[in-house]
Coordinates of C-alpha atoms and ligand atoms in Angstrom, one line a residue:
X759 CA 7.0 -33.7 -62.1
X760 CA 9.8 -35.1 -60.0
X761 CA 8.4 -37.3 -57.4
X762 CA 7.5 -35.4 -54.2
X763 CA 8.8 -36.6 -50.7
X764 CA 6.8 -38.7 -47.9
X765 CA 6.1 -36.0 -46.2
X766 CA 4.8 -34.3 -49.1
X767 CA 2.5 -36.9 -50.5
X768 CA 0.9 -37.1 -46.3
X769 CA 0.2 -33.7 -46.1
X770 CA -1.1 -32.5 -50.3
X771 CA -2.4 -35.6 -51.0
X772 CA -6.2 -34.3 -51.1
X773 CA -9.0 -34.8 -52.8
X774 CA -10.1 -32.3 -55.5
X775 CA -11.6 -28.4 -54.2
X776 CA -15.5 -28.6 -54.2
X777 CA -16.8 -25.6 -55.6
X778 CA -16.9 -24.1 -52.0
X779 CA -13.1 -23.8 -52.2
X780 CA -12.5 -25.2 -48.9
X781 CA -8.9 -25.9 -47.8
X782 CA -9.3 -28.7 -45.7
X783 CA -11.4 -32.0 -47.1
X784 CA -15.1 -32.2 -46.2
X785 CA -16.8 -35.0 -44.6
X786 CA -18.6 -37.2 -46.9
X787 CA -21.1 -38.5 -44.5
X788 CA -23.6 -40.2 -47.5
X789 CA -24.5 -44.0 -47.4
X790 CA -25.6 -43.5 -51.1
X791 CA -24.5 -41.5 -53.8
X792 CA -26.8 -40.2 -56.5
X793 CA -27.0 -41.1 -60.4
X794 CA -27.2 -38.4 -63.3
X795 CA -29.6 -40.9 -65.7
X796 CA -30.6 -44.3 -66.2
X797 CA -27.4 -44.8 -68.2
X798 CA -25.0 -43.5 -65.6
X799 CA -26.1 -45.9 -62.7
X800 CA -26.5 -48.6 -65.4
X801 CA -22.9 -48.1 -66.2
X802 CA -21.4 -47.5 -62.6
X803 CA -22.9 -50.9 -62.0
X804 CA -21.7 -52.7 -64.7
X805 CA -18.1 -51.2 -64.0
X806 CA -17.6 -49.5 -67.1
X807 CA -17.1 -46.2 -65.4
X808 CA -15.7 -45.7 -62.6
X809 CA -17.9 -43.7 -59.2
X810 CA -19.1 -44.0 -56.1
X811 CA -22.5 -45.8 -55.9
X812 CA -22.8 -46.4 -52.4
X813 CA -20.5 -46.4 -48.9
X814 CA -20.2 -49.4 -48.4
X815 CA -18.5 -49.9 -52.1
X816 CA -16.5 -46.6 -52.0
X817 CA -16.4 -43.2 -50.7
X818 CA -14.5 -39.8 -51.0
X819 CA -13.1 -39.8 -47.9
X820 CA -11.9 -43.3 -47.9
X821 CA -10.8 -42.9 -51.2
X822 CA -8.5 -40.4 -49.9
X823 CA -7.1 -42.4 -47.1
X824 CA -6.2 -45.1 -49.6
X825 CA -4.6 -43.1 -52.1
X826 CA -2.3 -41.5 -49.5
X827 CA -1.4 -45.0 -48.3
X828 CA -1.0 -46.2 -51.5
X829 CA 2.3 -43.7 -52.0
X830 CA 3.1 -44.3 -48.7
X831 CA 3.4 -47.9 -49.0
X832 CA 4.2 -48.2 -53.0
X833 CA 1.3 -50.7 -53.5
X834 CA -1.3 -49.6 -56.9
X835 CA -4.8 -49.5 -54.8
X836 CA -6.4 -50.7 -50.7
X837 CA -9.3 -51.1 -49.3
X838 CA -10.0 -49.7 -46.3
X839 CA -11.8 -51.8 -43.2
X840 CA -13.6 -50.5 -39.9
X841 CA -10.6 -52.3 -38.0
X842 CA -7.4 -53.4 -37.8
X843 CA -8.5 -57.3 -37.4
X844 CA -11.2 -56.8 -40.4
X845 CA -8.1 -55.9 -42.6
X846 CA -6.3 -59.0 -41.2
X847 CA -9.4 -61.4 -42.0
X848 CA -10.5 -60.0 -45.5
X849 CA -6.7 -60.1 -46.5
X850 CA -6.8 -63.8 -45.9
X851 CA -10.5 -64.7 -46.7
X852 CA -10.8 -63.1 -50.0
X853 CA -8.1 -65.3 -51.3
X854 CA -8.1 -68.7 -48.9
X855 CA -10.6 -71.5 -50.6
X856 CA -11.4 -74.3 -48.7
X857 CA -8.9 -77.0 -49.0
X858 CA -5.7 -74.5 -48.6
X859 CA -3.4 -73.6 -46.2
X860 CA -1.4 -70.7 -44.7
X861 CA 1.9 -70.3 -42.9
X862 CA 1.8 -68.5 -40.6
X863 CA 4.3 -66.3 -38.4
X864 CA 3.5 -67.4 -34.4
X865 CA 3.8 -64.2 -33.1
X866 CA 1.3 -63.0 -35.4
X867 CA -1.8 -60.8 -33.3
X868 CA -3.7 -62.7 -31.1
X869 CA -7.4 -62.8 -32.9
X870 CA -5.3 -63.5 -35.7
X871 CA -4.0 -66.6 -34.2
X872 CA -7.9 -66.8 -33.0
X873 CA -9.1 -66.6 -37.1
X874 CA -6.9 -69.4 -37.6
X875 CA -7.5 -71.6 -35.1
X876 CA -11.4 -71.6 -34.3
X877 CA -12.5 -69.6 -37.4
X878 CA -10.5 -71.2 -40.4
X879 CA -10.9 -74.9 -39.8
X880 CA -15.2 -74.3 -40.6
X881 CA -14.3 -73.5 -44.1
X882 CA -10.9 -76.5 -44.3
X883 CA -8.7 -74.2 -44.4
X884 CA -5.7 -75.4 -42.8
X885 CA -2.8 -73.6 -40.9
X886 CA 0.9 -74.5 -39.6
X887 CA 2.7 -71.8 -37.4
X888 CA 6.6 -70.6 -38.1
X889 CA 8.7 -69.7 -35.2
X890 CA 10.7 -66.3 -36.0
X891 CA 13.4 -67.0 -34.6
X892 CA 13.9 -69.7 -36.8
X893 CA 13.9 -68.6 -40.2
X894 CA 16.0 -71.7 -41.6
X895 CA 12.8 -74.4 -40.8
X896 CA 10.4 -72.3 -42.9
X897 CA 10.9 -73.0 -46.0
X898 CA 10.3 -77.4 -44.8
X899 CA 6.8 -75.7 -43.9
X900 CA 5.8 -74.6 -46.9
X901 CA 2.9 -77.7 -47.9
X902 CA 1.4 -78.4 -52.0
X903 CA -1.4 -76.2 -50.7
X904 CA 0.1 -73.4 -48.9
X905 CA -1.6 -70.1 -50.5
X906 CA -0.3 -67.4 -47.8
X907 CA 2.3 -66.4 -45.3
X908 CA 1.4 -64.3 -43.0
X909 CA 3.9 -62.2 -40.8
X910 CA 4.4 -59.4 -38.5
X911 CA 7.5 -57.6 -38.0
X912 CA 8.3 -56.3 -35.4
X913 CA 6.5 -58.9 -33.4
X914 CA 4.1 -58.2 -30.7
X915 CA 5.2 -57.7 -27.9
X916 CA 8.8 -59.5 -28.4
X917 CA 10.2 -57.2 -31.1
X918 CA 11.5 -60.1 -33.4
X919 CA 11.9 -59.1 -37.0
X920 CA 11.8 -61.2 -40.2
X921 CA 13.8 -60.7 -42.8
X922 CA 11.2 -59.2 -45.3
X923 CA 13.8 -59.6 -48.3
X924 CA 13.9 -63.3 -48.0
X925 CA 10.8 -63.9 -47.3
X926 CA 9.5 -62.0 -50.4
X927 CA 12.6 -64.5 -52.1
X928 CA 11.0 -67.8 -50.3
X929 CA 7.4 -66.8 -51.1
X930 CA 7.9 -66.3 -55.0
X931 CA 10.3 -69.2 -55.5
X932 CA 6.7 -71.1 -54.3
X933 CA 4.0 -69.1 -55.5
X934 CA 2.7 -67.8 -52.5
X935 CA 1.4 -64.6 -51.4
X936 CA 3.1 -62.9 -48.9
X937 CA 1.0 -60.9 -46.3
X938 CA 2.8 -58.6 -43.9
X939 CA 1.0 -57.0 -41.1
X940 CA 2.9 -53.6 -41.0
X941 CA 1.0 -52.0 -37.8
X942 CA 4.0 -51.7 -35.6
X943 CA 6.5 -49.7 -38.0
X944 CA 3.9 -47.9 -40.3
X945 CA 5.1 -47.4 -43.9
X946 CA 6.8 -44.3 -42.7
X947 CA 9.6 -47.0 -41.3
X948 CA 9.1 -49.5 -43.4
X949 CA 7.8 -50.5 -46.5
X950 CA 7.4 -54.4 -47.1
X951 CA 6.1 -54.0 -50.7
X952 CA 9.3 -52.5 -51.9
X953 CA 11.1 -55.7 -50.4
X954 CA 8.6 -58.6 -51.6
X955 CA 5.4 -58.5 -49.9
X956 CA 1.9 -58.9 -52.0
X957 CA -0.5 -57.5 -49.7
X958 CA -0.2 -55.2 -46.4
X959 CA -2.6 -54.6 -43.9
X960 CA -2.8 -52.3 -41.1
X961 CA -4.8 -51.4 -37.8
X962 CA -5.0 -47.8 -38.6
X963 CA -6.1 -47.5 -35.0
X964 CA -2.5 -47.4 -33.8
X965 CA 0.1 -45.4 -35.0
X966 CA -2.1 -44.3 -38.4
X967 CA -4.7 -42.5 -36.1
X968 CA -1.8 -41.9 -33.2
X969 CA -3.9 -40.3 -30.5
X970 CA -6.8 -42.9 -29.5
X971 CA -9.3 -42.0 -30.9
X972 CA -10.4 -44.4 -33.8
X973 CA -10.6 -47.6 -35.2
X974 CA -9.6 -48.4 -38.8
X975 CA -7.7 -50.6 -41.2
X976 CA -6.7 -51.1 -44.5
X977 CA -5.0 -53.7 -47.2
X978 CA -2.9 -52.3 -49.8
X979 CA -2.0 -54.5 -52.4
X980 CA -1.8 -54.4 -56.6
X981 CA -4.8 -53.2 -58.7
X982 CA -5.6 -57.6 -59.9
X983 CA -5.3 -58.3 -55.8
X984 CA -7.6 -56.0 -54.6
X985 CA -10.2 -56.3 -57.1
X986 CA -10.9 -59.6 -55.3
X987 CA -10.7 -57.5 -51.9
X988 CA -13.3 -55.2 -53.2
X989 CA -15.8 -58.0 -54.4
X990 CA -15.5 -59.3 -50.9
X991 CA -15.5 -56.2 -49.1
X992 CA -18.2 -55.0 -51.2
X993 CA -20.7 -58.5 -50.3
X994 CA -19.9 -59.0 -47.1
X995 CA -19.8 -54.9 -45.5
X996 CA -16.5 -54.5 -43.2
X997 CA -16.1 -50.9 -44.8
X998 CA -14.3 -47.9 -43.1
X999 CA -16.9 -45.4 -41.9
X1000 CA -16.0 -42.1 -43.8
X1001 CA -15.5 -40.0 -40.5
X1002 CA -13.1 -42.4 -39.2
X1003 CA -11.1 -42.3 -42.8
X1004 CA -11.5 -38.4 -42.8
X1005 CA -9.5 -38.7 -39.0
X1006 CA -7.0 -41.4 -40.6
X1007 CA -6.3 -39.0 -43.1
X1008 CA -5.6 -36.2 -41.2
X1009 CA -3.4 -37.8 -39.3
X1010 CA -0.9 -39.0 -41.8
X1011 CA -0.1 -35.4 -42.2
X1012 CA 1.7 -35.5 -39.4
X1013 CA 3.1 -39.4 -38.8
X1014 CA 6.5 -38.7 -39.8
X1015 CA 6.6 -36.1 -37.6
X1016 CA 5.4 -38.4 -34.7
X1017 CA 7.1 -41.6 -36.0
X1018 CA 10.5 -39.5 -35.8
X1019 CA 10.0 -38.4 -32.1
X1020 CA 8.6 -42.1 -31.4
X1021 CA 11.2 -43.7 -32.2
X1022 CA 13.2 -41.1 -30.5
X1023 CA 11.9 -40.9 -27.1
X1024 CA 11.9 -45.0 -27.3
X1025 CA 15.7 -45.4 -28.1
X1026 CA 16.3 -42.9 -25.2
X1027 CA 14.0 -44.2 -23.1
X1028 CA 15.9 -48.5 -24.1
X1029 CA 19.2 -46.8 -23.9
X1030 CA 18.5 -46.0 -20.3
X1031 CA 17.0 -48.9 -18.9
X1032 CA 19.7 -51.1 -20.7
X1033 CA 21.8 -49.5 -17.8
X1034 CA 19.6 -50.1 -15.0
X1035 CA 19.8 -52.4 -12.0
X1036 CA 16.3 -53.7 -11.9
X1037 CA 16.0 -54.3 -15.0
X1038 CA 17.3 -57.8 -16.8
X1039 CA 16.9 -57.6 -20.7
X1040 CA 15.8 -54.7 -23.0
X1041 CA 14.6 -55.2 -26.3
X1042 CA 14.1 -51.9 -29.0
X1043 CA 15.3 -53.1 -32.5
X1044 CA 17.5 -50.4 -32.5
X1045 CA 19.7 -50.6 -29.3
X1046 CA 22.8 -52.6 -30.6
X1047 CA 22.4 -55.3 -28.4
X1048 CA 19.3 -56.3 -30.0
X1049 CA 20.1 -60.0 -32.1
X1050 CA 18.8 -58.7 -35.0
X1051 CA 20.0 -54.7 -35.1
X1052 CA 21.6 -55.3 -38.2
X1053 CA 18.1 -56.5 -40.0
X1054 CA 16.4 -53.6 -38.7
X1055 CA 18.9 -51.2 -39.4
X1056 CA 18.5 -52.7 -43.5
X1057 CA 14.6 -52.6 -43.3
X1058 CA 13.7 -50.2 -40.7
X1059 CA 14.6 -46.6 -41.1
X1060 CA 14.4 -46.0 -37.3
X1061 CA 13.1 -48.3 -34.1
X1062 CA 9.2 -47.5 -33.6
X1063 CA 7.8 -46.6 -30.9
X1064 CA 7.4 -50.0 -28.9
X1065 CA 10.0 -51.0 -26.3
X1066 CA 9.7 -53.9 -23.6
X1067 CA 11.9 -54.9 -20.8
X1068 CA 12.4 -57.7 -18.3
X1069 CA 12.0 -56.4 -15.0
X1070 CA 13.7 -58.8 -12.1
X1071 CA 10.9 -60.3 -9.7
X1072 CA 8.2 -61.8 -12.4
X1073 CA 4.7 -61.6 -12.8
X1074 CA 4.4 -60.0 -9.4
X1075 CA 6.9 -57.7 -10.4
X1076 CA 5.3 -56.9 -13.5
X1077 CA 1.7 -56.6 -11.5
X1078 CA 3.2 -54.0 -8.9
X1079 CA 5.2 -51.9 -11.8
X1080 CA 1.6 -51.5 -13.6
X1081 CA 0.1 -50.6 -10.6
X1082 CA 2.8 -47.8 -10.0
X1083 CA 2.4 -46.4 -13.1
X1084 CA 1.6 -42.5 -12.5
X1085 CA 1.8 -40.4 -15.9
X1086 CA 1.5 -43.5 -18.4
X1087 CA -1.8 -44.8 -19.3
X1088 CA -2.8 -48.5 -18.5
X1089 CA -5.0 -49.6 -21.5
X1090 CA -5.0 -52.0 -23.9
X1091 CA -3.9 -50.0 -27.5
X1092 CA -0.5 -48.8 -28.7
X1093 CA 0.4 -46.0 -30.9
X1094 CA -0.6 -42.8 -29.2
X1095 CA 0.7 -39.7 -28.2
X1096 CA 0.4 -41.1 -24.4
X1097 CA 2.7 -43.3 -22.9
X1098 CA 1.1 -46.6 -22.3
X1099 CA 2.0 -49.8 -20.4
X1100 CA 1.3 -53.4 -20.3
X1101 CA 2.0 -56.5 -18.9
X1102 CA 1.2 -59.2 -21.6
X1103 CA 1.8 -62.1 -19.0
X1104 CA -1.2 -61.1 -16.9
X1105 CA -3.3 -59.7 -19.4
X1106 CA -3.1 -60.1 -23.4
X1107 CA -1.8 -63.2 -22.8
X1108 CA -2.5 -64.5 -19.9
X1109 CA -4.5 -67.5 -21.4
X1110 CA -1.8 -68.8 -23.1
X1111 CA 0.6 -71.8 -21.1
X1112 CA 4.2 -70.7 -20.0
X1113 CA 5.7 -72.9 -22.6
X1114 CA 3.5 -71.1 -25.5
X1115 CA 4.0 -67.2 -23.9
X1116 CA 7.5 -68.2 -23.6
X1117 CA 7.9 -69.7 -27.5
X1118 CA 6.4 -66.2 -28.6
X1119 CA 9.0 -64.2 -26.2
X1120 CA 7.0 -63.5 -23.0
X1121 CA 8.3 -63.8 -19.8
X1122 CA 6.3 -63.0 -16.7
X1123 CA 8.3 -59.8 -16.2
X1124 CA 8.2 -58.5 -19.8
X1125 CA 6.6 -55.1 -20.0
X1126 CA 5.9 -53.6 -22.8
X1127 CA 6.1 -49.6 -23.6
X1128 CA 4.5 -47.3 -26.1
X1129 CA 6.1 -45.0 -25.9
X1130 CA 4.4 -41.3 -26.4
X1131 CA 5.0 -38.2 -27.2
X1132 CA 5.1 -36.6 -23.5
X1133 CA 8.7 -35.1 -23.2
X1134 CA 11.4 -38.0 -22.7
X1135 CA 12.8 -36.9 -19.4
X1136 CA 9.3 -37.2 -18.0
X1137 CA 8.5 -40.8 -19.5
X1138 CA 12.2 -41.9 -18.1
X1139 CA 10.9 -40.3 -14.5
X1140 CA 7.9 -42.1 -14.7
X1141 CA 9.6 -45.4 -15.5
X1142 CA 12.7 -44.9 -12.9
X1143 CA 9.4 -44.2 -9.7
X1144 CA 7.6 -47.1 -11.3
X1145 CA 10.5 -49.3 -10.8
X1146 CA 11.4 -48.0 -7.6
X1147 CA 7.7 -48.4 -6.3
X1148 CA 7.3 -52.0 -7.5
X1149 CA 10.7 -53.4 -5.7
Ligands
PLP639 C1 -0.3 -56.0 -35.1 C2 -1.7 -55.8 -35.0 N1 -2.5 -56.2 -36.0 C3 -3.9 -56.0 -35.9 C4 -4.5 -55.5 -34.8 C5 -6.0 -55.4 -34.8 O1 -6.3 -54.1 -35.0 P1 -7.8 -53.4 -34.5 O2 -7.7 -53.4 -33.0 O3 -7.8 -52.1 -35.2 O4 -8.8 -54.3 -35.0 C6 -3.7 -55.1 -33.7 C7 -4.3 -54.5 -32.5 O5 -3.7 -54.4 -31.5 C8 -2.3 -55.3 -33.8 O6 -1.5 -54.9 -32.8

């Protein structure tokens, strides 16, 4: 059978009819499953056939979610985490021994930057950080015992890409897995396994669940890769709760859908702010006057749903345009069908010196946008009274 579209594969990608001929999946909500004979469990133990044993091993639900993502992403099996960071930290923990060492992208998540620094080091597991605007100096990183890079792209919240094609190049000229964090595009946008990368991880709690209400990951990867996922997964419990992967799934029926109008609304909402007078720099990888449009026009099939802008005045500029915000939400997620905004300087990052928030792209005006899926002209209202409010 010819191979059916994304779209397709998000929406009749289902597990099998019970006998109750339902038409939308059932919750598995078991922590165990039960065995036929002595034999049976003997043999679901001893791997020689395959079945669920017990939740925090498998499920049907999760199983679901994986298989979905799998197409979606072109990878041959996942795993799937109860978050976004437990994704990030199994993806590098089941393969990092003690005495290696990862490269890893600076702009990477901040409790990923956290795992490296304060959670790493017990175990000797080493770490050097790559800037991404600097692709050329990467490759001088690369040590004897480098095991992993590890990247985001877009970056968070400065919208820098990497060139997943080279990377994928750089990483198999030396042997080293290549782990892209692929939260901010979603595999409807763009899918680093086709162009190099070994493993991908996701918070599911963005744009997989898109309205707020969940939190999820999962690592995608080939069949050898995650069978060392799944014996780490399976000893040390950071499994998806079935529920949550029943929601995930549900969703991906419609994240095209969503990713489309996303990334819609958020050009049209960086297209207009590029023009206005209180506003010094926008950055959407999509607007032509971003550095890298032509990368993300080769890799990304639109823009996303982020956008952030300088606004003139600074952190006190940045405070009062939070503070002004009427229809937009002020919380700390992305990815939902409400607008949401955030200062990074005085919040997510506020810990961080000026010299390090500025080496990852934030300057104490940058705001950054998720943009929903509320009607455009009223997210470009709320911005325009926002900015007027905050002069
Ligand atoms: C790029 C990226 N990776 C990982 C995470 C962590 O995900 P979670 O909050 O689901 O643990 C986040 C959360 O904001 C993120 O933005």
């Amino acid at each position: 059978m010819k191979k059916k579209k994304f779209e397709t594969i998000a929406i009749r990608t289902q597990l099998e009819k019970t006998e109750n001929r339902e038409h939308s999946v059932p919750l598995y909500l078991t922590s165990s499953f039960t065995f036929e004979d002595a034999e049976q469990a003997r043999a679901m133990f001893a791997d020689e056939i395959p079945g669920n044993i017990y939740t925090r091993f498998s499920n049907p639900n999760n199983s679901e979610f994986i298989e979905k993502m799998c197409l979606m992403e072109g990878t041959e099996d996942g795993f799937a985490t109860a978050s976004g960071m437990a994704a990030v930290f199994v993806s590098m923990a089941a393969f990092l021994n003690s005495g290696d060492h990862i490269l890893l992208c600076k702009s990477v998540f901040g409790s990923t930057i956290q795992i490296a620094n304060q959670i790493f080091p017990k175990w000797g597991i080493s770490h050097t950080y790559a800037d991404i605007t600097k692709p050329e100096s990467w490759e001088g990183l690369i040590q004897k015992n480098t095991k992993m890079i590890m990247v985001e792209t877009p970056s968070n919240p400065a919208l820098d890409l990497i060139d997943l094609e080279w990377l994928g190049k750089l990483a198999k000229k030396h042997k080293i897995l290549l782990n892209v964090d692929n939260c901010f595009a979603t595999p409807y946008l763009q899918q680093p396994a086709k162009l190099g990368a070994d493993i991908i991880t996701h918070s599911a709690t963005k744009y997989i669940d898109g309205q707020g209400r969940a939190i999820g990951g999962i690592i995608l990867a080939s069949k050898e890769l995650i069978k060392e996922v799944r014996f780490f997964s399976r000893h040390t419990g950071p499994a998806l709760s079935p529920f949550n992967a029943w929601i995930f799934s549900k969703s991906l029926e419609t994240l095209a859908v969503r990713m489309d109008r996303h990334s819609e609304n958020a050009l049209k909402l960086a297209q207009h702010l590029e023009k206005h007078k209180e506003v010094e720099l926008v950055k959407y990888p999509f607007l032509p006057s971003h550095p890298q449009y032509e990368l993300a026009k080769k890799q990304m099939s639109a823009g996303g749903g982020i956008v952030t802008f300088i606004v003139k005045g600074g952190l006190n500029r940045g405070r009062k345009f939070l503070n002004a915000a009427m229809l937009s939400s002020h919380t700390a997620n992305l990815g939902d069908t409400r607008t949401i905004v955030t200062h990074p300087a005085s919040t997510t990052h506020s810990k961080l010196t000026d010299e390090d928030r500025a080496s990852v792209g934030i300057l104490p005006g940058l705001i950054r946008i998720s943009v929903g899926l509320e009607h455009i002209d009223d997210i470009i209202e709320e911005v325009e009274q926002a900015l007027e409010k905050s002069k």
